[in-house]
Amino acid sequence: MIRSVVGLFIFAVLLCGYIVLRPSDNGRPAAVETTEVTRAQTDSILGPVPDAIAPIEVVAAVQAPVRNTAPGLALTTDRSQMDETAANVLAGLGLNVERNQTAGDSDEMLEMTASVLSGIGAITGQTFNASGKPPAAESALELLVVQALKEGQNDAYINTLVNEAAKAGEISVPDILVTSEGDVDTAVLLNSIITQAQIAAGGAEPAVPNVTSGEGVEVRVVQRATEAEQYRFYTVNKGDSLGSIAVKFYGNVNKFGRIFEANRQILSSPNAIQVGQRLSIPNV
Amino acid sequence: MFSHKFVAALAVGAGLTTSTLAQSTPEPMKASFMLAGIEKSITQSASLDAGRIAAFHRPASACTNPCIAPLAAAAGVQTVGEREVISFVANVVTKGEGLLIDSRNPQDRAAGYIAASVNVPTDLVAPDNPFMADIMQAMGARSFEGTLNYSDAMPLVIFDDGPSTSDAPALIARLIAAGYPASKLSYYRGGMLVWTALGLNTEDAKS
């Protein structure tokens, strides 16, 4: 009796030791899978890109010799929303884009509300961190992209520019644009700008693609008594950002929140995405 | 029976006496206070500038029928005069515990306003403003699970151009409709017209 108990105990200790010490999937050096995924796939994720902006050659960034071993830590990130960032870039280019889908005069309402709030704040000494904040000034990232687009630079150039500035700490980037490699996913940003310009020009919102196959995509169908429930998972590849995964599955970068919320247990923040992580993709 | 009537009459009499005494105080009104680190004052001038008063007169066509605001804006809302407004500014607004609200639109307000007042245009406190909840929260309401709780909302004194305009009563009606307690609202019916007619000073964006 005692022997078997002691035996079980030793087995349990060994098992725990194995679980704690076994090589982590996420900790695998990135070099091991360099050939697994090419960046071209990310381009296909984004779907057809209008001629005005050529598909992005991200190869340069992916093959850059120095790699951040701790993705996301090197970059200054913020929680700015992609639609806001894209709208600011378009505004910088002289295009007017409705920031909200509410009534057309909501910009005026927002502006007036902001002045009311600052008036009240001046008396009470409080500051209000509400949605009625005044339209934010263009961020350094937006200014950089606006400038490059005005100069007619191609996407590869913009991508290099943004990545260099981000690594030098000159700009802060939306955290959902940080890829598993710790780079900035400029493709998603440019894609979002194009999408928003198309919507502003009367185009339809991007359709939700029905992704059921492809690199890293895993579909499980659970048969219930009356219906079949479909669960999708996605294993993070090199160069993916939470934004690009949202585009891949939902056609819309701004829906990244669903994926983030569903994977809170393994994602400490939207920029903490790492190669090999298996993310649950909630159905729309 | 008789004694009850007598007591009531006495009470009314006493009330009248106090107010009569208060109103007969001869010296002009003056109040100085610090607001957000800037010293401000409300002073009463002995001479009147007719042009300044006229700036706050709105033509009859600009108001909804009837063109004279009622004495009471809404049930439970106190109507106050200049003394109460000045004392509210000096004792409550300066502590950040209440707000003097100018309900006019910014263009009308540009002609001049009472020191320490903040502009909350009536048009903005409307269900079609998606940011209305932010304004309510700035006035002390608390948001809890999507609904606003007004138990900590600040007392407000609300004015407009004067008795011939209805911006302030309209704002009061909208605030009450949104759930703001009537007991926390006061209506300064005299507005800019009576304020300047009494020789009280105003501020404008330039000053």
Coordinates of C-alpha atoms in Angstrom, one line a residue:
Chain A
M1 CA 0.0 0.0 0.0
I2 CA 2.6 2.5 1.1
R3 CA 4.9 1.5 -1.7
S4 CA 2.2 2.1 -4.3
V5 CA 1.4 5.5 -2.8
V6 CA 5.1 6.5 -2.8
G7 CA 5.4 5.2 -6.3
L8 CA 2.4 7.2 -7.5
F9 CA 3.8 10.3 -5.7
I10 CA 7.2 9.9 -7.4
F11 CA 5.4 9.5 -10.8
A12 CA 3.4 12.6 -10.1
V13 CA 6.5 14.6 -9.3
L14 CA 8.2 13.4 -12.4
L15 CA 5.2 14.3 -14.5
C16 CA 5.1 17.8 -13.0
G17 CA 8.8 18.2 -13.7
Y18 CA 8.3 17.2 -17.3
I19 CA 5.3 19.6 -17.7
V20 CA 7.3 22.5 -16.3
L21 CA 10.6 21.8 -18.1
R22 CA 9.5 20.5 -21.5
P23 CA 10.5 22.7 -24.4
S24 CA 7.7 25.2 -25.0
D25 CA 6.2 25.4 -28.5
N26 CA 6.2 29.2 -28.3
G27 CA 9.7 29.4 -27.3
R28 CA 11.0 27.7 -30.4
P29 CA 13.5 29.8 -32.2
A30 CA 11.9 31.5 -35.2
A31 CA 14.7 30.3 -37.5
V32 CA 13.4 26.7 -37.4
E33 CA 10.4 27.6 -39.5
T34 CA 11.7 30.2 -41.8
T35 CA 10.7 28.4 -44.9
E36 CA 7.3 27.4 -43.7
V37 CA 5.4 30.5 -44.7
T38 CA 6.0 33.2 -47.2
R39 CA 4.8 36.7 -46.9
A40 CA 2.9 36.3 -50.1
Q41 CA 0.2 34.6 -48.1
T42 CA -0.4 37.6 -46.1
D43 CA -1.0 39.5 -49.3
S44 CA -3.6 37.0 -50.3
I45 CA -5.2 37.4 -46.9
L46 CA -5.7 41.0 -47.7
G47 CA -7.5 40.2 -50.9
P48 CA -7.1 42.1 -54.1
V49 CA -5.5 45.4 -53.6
P50 CA -6.4 48.3 -55.9
D51 CA -3.8 49.3 -58.5
A52 CA -3.2 52.6 -56.9
I53 CA -1.3 50.9 -54.1
A54 CA 0.7 47.9 -55.2
P55 CA 0.9 44.7 -53.1
I56 CA 3.4 45.1 -50.4
E57 CA 6.7 43.4 -50.5
V58 CA 7.2 42.5 -46.9
V59 CA 10.0 40.1 -47.7
A60 CA 12.6 42.6 -46.8
A61 CA 11.2 43.1 -43.3
V62 CA 10.8 39.3 -42.8
Q63 CA 14.3 38.6 -43.9
A64 CA 15.9 41.3 -41.8
P65 CA 18.8 39.7 -40.1
V66 CA 18.2 41.1 -36.6
R67 CA 15.1 39.8 -35.1
N68 CA 13.3 40.7 -31.9
T69 CA 13.3 37.7 -29.8
A70 CA 10.6 39.3 -27.5
P71 CA 7.9 40.3 -30.0
G72 CA 6.1 43.5 -29.1
L73 CA 8.4 44.6 -26.4
A74 CA 10.7 46.7 -28.6
L75 CA 7.9 48.7 -30.1
T76 CA 6.0 51.5 -28.6
T77 CA 2.4 50.6 -29.1
D78 CA -0.9 52.1 -28.3
R79 CA -4.5 51.2 -28.3
S80 CA -5.5 53.4 -31.1
Q81 CA -8.3 52.1 -33.3
M82 CA -7.5 51.2 -36.9
D83 CA -10.6 53.1 -38.3
E84 CA -9.5 56.2 -36.5
T85 CA -5.9 55.9 -37.7
A86 CA -7.0 55.3 -41.3
A87 CA -9.5 58.2 -41.1
N88 CA -6.8 60.5 -39.9
V89 CA -4.5 59.4 -42.7
L90 CA -7.2 60.0 -45.2
A91 CA -8.0 63.4 -43.7
G92 CA -4.3 64.2 -43.9
L93 CA -4.5 63.4 -47.6
G94 CA -7.4 65.8 -48.0
L95 CA -10.1 63.2 -48.1
N96 CA -13.1 63.6 -45.8
V97 CA -14.2 60.5 -44.1
E98 CA -17.0 60.1 -41.7
R99 CA -15.5 58.9 -38.4
N100 CA -18.8 57.5 -37.3
Q101 CA -21.7 55.8 -39.0
T102 CA -24.1 57.9 -37.0
A103 CA -25.9 61.0 -38.3
G104 CA -23.9 63.1 -40.7
D105 CA -23.7 66.0 -38.3
S106 CA -22.3 64.0 -35.5
D107 CA -18.8 65.5 -36.1
E108 CA -20.3 68.9 -35.3
M109 CA -22.0 67.4 -32.2
L110 CA -18.7 65.8 -31.2
E111 CA -16.9 69.1 -31.5
M112 CA -19.6 71.0 -29.6
T113 CA -19.7 68.3 -26.9
A114 CA -16.0 68.5 -26.6
S115 CA -16.1 72.2 -26.1
V116 CA -18.9 71.8 -23.5
L117 CA -16.9 69.2 -21.7
S118 CA -13.7 71.3 -21.6
G119 CA -15.8 74.3 -20.4
I120 CA -17.2 72.2 -17.5
G121 CA -13.8 70.8 -16.9
A122 CA -12.3 74.2 -16.6
I123 CA -14.8 74.9 -13.7
T124 CA -14.7 71.6 -11.9
G125 CA -11.0 70.9 -12.5
Q126 CA -11.8 67.4 -13.9
T127 CA -10.8 66.1 -17.2
F128 CA -13.2 63.9 -19.1
N129 CA -11.8 60.9 -20.8
A130 CA -15.0 60.1 -22.6
S131 CA -15.8 59.6 -26.2
G132 CA -16.5 63.3 -26.4
K133 CA -12.8 63.9 -26.6
P134 CA -11.7 66.4 -29.2
P135 CA -10.6 64.9 -32.5
A136 CA -7.1 63.7 -31.8
A137 CA -4.2 65.3 -33.5
E138 CA -2.6 63.2 -36.1
S139 CA -0.1 60.8 -34.6
A140 CA 3.5 60.6 -35.7
L141 CA 2.6 57.3 -37.4
E142 CA -0.2 59.0 -39.4
L143 CA 1.9 61.9 -40.3
L144 CA 4.6 59.6 -41.6
V145 CA 2.2 57.5 -43.7
V146 CA 0.5 60.6 -45.1
Q147 CA 3.8 62.1 -46.0
A148 CA 5.0 58.9 -47.8
L149 CA 1.7 58.5 -49.6
K150 CA 1.8 62.1 -50.8
E151 CA 5.3 61.5 -52.1
G152 CA 3.9 58.5 -54.0
Q153 CA 6.1 56.0 -52.3
N154 CA 5.5 52.4 -52.9
D155 CA 4.3 50.0 -50.1
A156 CA 7.6 48.4 -49.6
Y157 CA 9.2 51.7 -49.0
I158 CA 6.4 52.7 -46.6
N159 CA 6.7 49.4 -44.8
T160 CA 10.5 49.9 -44.3
L161 CA 10.0 53.5 -43.3
V162 CA 7.4 52.6 -40.7
N163 CA 9.3 49.7 -39.3
E164 CA 12.5 51.7 -39.0
A165 CA 10.8 54.6 -37.3
A166 CA 8.9 52.2 -34.9
K167 CA 12.1 50.4 -33.9
A168 CA 13.9 53.7 -33.4
G169 CA 11.1 54.6 -31.0
E170 CA 10.1 57.6 -33.1
I171 CA 6.5 56.5 -33.5
S172 CA 3.9 54.6 -31.6
V173 CA 1.9 52.0 -33.5
P174 CA -1.5 50.5 -32.8
D175 CA -0.8 47.3 -30.9
I176 CA -2.9 45.1 -33.3
L177 CA -0.4 45.9 -36.0
V178 CA 2.5 44.2 -34.2
T179 CA 3.3 40.9 -35.9
S180 CA 4.5 37.7 -34.3
E181 CA 8.0 38.8 -35.3
G182 CA 7.7 42.1 -33.5
D183 CA 7.5 44.0 -36.8
V184 CA 4.8 46.5 -37.8
D185 CA 2.2 45.1 -40.2
T186 CA 2.0 48.0 -42.5
A187 CA 0.0 46.0 -45.0
V188 CA -3.0 45.9 -42.7
L189 CA -2.8 49.6 -42.1
L190 CA -2.7 50.4 -45.8
N191 CA -5.4 47.9 -46.5
S192 CA -7.6 49.6 -43.8
I193 CA -6.9 53.0 -45.4
I194 CA -8.0 51.7 -48.8
T195 CA -11.1 50.0 -47.4
Q196 CA -12.2 53.2 -45.6
A197 CA -11.6 55.3 -48.7
Q198 CA -13.8 52.9 -50.6
I199 CA -16.5 53.0 -48.1
A200 CA -16.3 56.8 -48.0
A201 CA -16.6 56.8 -51.8
G202 CA -19.9 54.9 -51.5
G203 CA -18.4 51.4 -51.7
A204 CA -19.7 48.5 -49.7
E205 CA -18.1 47.3 -46.5
P206 CA -15.8 44.4 -47.1
A207 CA -17.6 41.1 -47.1
V208 CA -16.8 38.5 -44.4
P209 CA -14.8 35.8 -46.1
N210 CA -15.6 32.2 -45.2
V211 CA -12.2 30.9 -44.4
T212 CA -12.3 27.2 -43.8
S213 CA -8.9 26.1 -45.1
G214 CA -5.4 27.3 -45.5
E215 CA -2.1 27.4 -43.7
G216 CA -2.7 27.2 -40.0
V217 CA -6.5 27.1 -40.3
E218 CA -8.2 24.3 -38.5
V219 CA -12.0 23.6 -38.5
R220 CA -13.7 21.3 -36.1
V221 CA -17.3 20.3 -36.6
V222 CA -19.1 19.1 -33.6
Q223 CA -22.3 17.2 -34.5
R224 CA -25.1 17.9 -32.2
A225 CA -28.5 16.4 -32.1
T226 CA -30.0 19.0 -34.4
E227 CA -27.2 20.9 -35.9
A228 CA -23.5 20.8 -36.6
E229 CA -21.5 23.4 -34.7
Q230 CA -18.3 24.7 -36.4
Y231 CA -15.3 25.7 -34.4
R232 CA -12.4 27.4 -36.1
F233 CA -8.8 27.7 -34.9
Y234 CA -5.9 29.4 -36.3
T235 CA -2.2 28.7 -35.6
V236 CA -0.2 31.9 -35.8
N237 CA 2.3 32.0 -38.6
K238 CA 5.3 34.2 -39.1
G239 CA 4.4 37.8 -39.9
D240 CA 0.8 37.6 -38.7
S241 CA -0.6 40.4 -36.6
L242 CA -3.9 40.3 -34.7
G243 CA -5.0 42.9 -37.3
S244 CA -4.1 40.6 -40.3
I245 CA -5.9 37.7 -38.7
A246 CA -9.0 39.8 -38.2
V247 CA -8.9 40.7 -41.9
K248 CA -8.3 37.1 -42.8
F249 CA -11.4 35.8 -41.0
Y250 CA -13.7 38.8 -40.7
G251 CA -12.6 41.0 -43.6
N252 CA -12.4 43.9 -41.2
V253 CA -9.4 44.8 -39.0
N254 CA -11.7 46.5 -36.5
K255 CA -13.2 43.1 -35.5
F256 CA -9.9 42.0 -33.9
G257 CA -11.5 42.5 -30.5
R258 CA -13.5 39.3 -30.9
I259 CA -10.4 37.2 -31.5
F260 CA -8.6 39.0 -28.7
E261 CA -11.4 38.5 -26.2
A262 CA -11.8 34.8 -27.1
N263 CA -8.1 34.2 -26.5
R264 CA -7.5 36.3 -23.4
Q265 CA -6.0 33.3 -21.7
I266 CA -3.0 33.1 -24.0
L267 CA -2.9 36.7 -25.3
S268 CA -1.8 39.1 -22.6
S269 CA -2.2 42.0 -25.0
P270 CA -3.1 42.4 -28.7
N271 CA 0.6 42.9 -29.6
A272 CA 1.7 39.7 -27.7
I273 CA 1.0 37.4 -30.6
Q274 CA 3.6 34.7 -31.2
V275 CA 4.2 32.1 -33.8
G276 CA 2.7 28.8 -33.0
Q277 CA -0.1 30.1 -30.7
R278 CA -3.4 28.4 -31.5
L279 CA -6.1 31.0 -31.5
S280 CA -9.8 30.2 -31.3
I281 CA -11.7 32.2 -34.0
P282 CA -15.2 32.9 -32.9
N283 CA -17.9 32.7 -35.5
V284 CA -19.4 36.0 -36.6
Chain B
M1 CA -58.9 77.3 14.3
F2 CA -58.3 81.0 14.7
S3 CA -54.8 80.4 16.2
H4 CA -53.8 78.3 13.2
K5 CA -54.7 81.1 10.8
F6 CA -52.9 83.6 13.0
V7 CA -49.7 81.5 13.1
A8 CA -49.8 81.1 9.3
A9 CA -50.3 84.9 8.8
L10 CA -47.5 85.6 11.2
A11 CA -45.2 83.2 9.3
V12 CA -46.0 84.9 6.0
G13 CA -45.5 88.3 7.6
A14 CA -42.2 87.3 8.9
G15 CA -41.1 86.0 5.6
L16 CA -42.1 89.3 3.9
T17 CA -40.3 91.3 6.5
T18 CA -37.0 89.5 6.0
S19 CA -37.1 89.8 2.2
T20 CA -38.1 93.4 2.4
L21 CA -35.1 94.1 4.7
A22 CA -32.8 92.2 2.4
Q23 CA -33.9 94.0 -0.7
S24 CA -33.6 97.4 0.9
T25 CA -29.8 96.9 1.4
P26 CA -28.4 100.0 -0.4
E27 CA -24.9 99.0 -1.4
P28 CA -24.3 97.6 -4.9
M29 CA -23.8 93.9 -5.4
K30 CA -20.2 92.8 -5.5
A31 CA -18.6 89.4 -5.3
S32 CA -15.0 88.3 -5.9
F33 CA -13.9 84.8 -6.1
M34 CA -11.2 82.5 -7.4
L35 CA -12.1 80.2 -10.3
A36 CA -9.6 77.8 -11.7
G37 CA -6.8 80.0 -10.4
I38 CA -8.1 83.2 -11.9
E39 CA -9.7 85.9 -9.8
K40 CA -13.1 86.9 -11.1
S41 CA -15.6 89.3 -9.9
I42 CA -19.2 90.2 -10.4
T43 CA -19.8 93.9 -10.0
Q44 CA -22.7 96.2 -10.3
S45 CA -22.2 99.4 -12.2
A46 CA -24.2 102.5 -11.3
S47 CA -24.7 103.6 -14.9
L48 CA -26.5 101.6 -17.5
D49 CA -25.3 101.0 -21.1
A50 CA -28.5 100.6 -23.2
G51 CA -26.5 99.1 -26.1
R52 CA -25.2 96.3 -23.9
I53 CA -28.7 95.5 -22.7
A54 CA -30.0 95.6 -26.3
A55 CA -27.4 93.0 -27.3
F56 CA -29.4 90.4 -25.3
H57 CA -32.8 91.3 -26.6
R58 CA -34.1 88.7 -29.0
P59 CA -36.8 89.7 -31.5
A60 CA -40.2 88.2 -30.8
S61 CA -40.0 86.1 -33.9
A62 CA -37.1 84.2 -32.4
C63 CA -39.1 82.6 -29.6
T64 CA -41.8 80.0 -29.5
N65 CA -45.3 81.1 -28.6
P66 CA -45.9 82.5 -26.0
C67 CA -43.0 84.9 -26.1
I68 CA -42.7 85.3 -22.4
A69 CA -41.2 82.5 -20.4
P70 CA -43.3 81.3 -17.5
L71 CA -42.1 82.1 -13.9
A72 CA -41.6 78.5 -13.2
A73 CA -39.7 76.4 -15.8
A74 CA -41.0 73.0 -14.5
A75 CA -42.5 71.4 -11.4
G76 CA -40.0 71.2 -8.6
V77 CA -37.5 73.6 -10.3
Q78 CA -36.8 76.7 -8.3
T79 CA -36.8 80.0 -10.0
V80 CA -34.0 82.2 -8.7
G81 CA -32.9 85.8 -8.9
E82 CA -29.6 87.6 -9.3
R83 CA -28.6 87.4 -5.6
E84 CA -29.1 83.7 -5.6
V85 CA -27.1 83.4 -8.8
I86 CA -24.2 85.4 -7.4
S87 CA -24.2 83.5 -4.1
F88 CA -24.4 80.2 -6.0
V89 CA -21.3 81.2 -8.1
A90 CA -19.3 82.5 -5.1
N91 CA -20.2 79.6 -2.8
V92 CA -20.9 76.5 -4.9
V93 CA -19.4 76.9 -8.4
T94 CA -16.1 78.0 -7.0
K95 CA -15.8 74.8 -5.0
G96 CA -16.6 72.7 -8.1
E97 CA -19.8 71.5 -6.5
G98 CA -22.3 73.1 -9.0
L99 CA -22.5 74.7 -12.4
L100 CA -24.0 77.9 -13.7
I101 CA -25.2 76.8 -17.1
D102 CA -25.7 79.1 -20.1
S103 CA -28.2 77.3 -22.3
R104 CA -27.9 79.6 -25.3
N105 CA -26.2 78.6 -28.5
P106 CA -22.5 79.6 -28.8
Q107 CA -23.3 82.5 -31.3
D108 CA -25.7 84.2 -28.8
R109 CA -23.3 83.5 -25.9
A110 CA -20.6 85.3 -27.9
A111 CA -22.4 88.6 -27.1
G112 CA -21.4 88.2 -23.4
Y113 CA -22.0 85.9 -20.5
I114 CA -22.0 85.8 -16.7
A115 CA -18.6 85.1 -15.2
A116 CA -18.1 81.5 -14.2
S117 CA -20.9 80.2 -16.4
V118 CA -20.4 77.3 -18.8
N119 CA -22.1 76.8 -22.1
V120 CA -24.3 73.8 -22.5
P121 CA -26.4 74.7 -25.5
T122 CA -30.0 73.3 -25.3
D123 CA -29.6 71.8 -28.8
L124 CA -26.8 69.6 -27.5
V125 CA -28.8 67.9 -24.8
A126 CA -30.9 66.0 -27.2
P127 CA -31.4 62.3 -27.8
D128 CA -29.9 62.7 -31.3
N129 CA -26.5 63.7 -29.8
P130 CA -24.6 60.4 -29.4
F131 CA -22.4 62.1 -26.8
M132 CA -25.2 63.3 -24.5
A133 CA -24.2 60.8 -21.8
D134 CA -20.7 62.4 -21.7
I135 CA -22.3 65.8 -20.9
M136 CA -24.4 64.2 -18.2
Q137 CA -21.4 62.6 -16.7
A138 CA -19.5 65.8 -16.8
M139 CA -22.3 67.3 -14.7
G140 CA -21.8 64.6 -12.1
A141 CA -24.0 61.7 -13.3
R142 CA -22.5 58.3 -13.0
S143 CA -22.8 55.6 -15.6
F144 CA -23.5 52.1 -14.5
E145 CA -24.1 49.3 -17.0
G146 CA -25.3 51.7 -19.6
T147 CA -27.7 53.7 -17.5
L148 CA -27.0 57.0 -15.8
N149 CA -27.4 57.5 -12.1
Y150 CA -28.1 61.1 -11.1
S151 CA -27.8 60.8 -7.3
D152 CA -24.4 62.5 -7.4
A153 CA -25.3 65.0 -10.1
M154 CA -24.4 68.6 -9.4
P155 CA -26.9 71.3 -8.7
L156 CA -27.3 73.5 -11.8
V157 CA -28.5 77.1 -12.2
I158 CA -29.6 77.5 -15.8
F159 CA -30.2 80.8 -17.7
D160 CA -30.5 82.1 -21.2
D161 CA -31.0 85.5 -22.8
G162 CA -33.9 86.3 -20.5
P163 CA -37.6 86.1 -20.0
S164 CA -38.4 86.5 -23.7
T165 CA -36.5 83.4 -24.7
S166 CA -37.1 79.8 -23.9
D167 CA -33.7 78.1 -24.2
A168 CA -33.4 77.6 -20.5
P169 CA -36.9 76.2 -19.8
A170 CA -36.3 73.9 -22.8
L171 CA -33.0 72.7 -21.4
I172 CA -34.5 72.1 -18.0
A173 CA -37.3 70.1 -19.6
R174 CA -34.8 68.0 -21.5
L175 CA -32.6 67.4 -18.4
I176 CA -35.7 66.3 -16.5
A177 CA -36.7 64.0 -19.3
A178 CA -33.2 62.5 -19.3
G179 CA -33.6 61.8 -15.6
Y180 CA -31.9 64.8 -13.9
P181 CA -33.7 65.4 -10.6
A182 CA -35.8 68.6 -10.7
S183 CA -34.7 69.4 -7.2
K184 CA -31.1 69.9 -8.4
L185 CA -32.2 72.4 -11.1
S186 CA -32.8 76.1 -10.7
Y187 CA -34.0 78.5 -13.3
Y188 CA -32.6 82.1 -13.5
R189 CA -35.4 83.5 -15.5
G190 CA -34.0 87.1 -15.7
G191 CA -31.1 85.8 -17.9
M192 CA -28.7 88.1 -19.7
L193 CA -31.3 90.8 -20.3
V194 CA -32.1 91.5 -16.6
W195 CA -28.5 90.8 -15.6
T196 CA -27.3 93.6 -17.7
A197 CA -30.3 95.8 -17.0
L198 CA -29.2 95.7 -13.4
G199 CA -25.8 96.9 -14.4
L200 CA -24.1 93.6 -13.5
N201 CA -20.9 92.9 -15.5
T202 CA -20.5 90.3 -18.2
E203 CA -17.6 88.5 -19.8
D204 CA -17.0 87.7 -23.4
A205 CA -14.6 85.6 -25.3
K206 CA -12.3 88.5 -25.8
S207 CA -11.9 89.5 -22.2

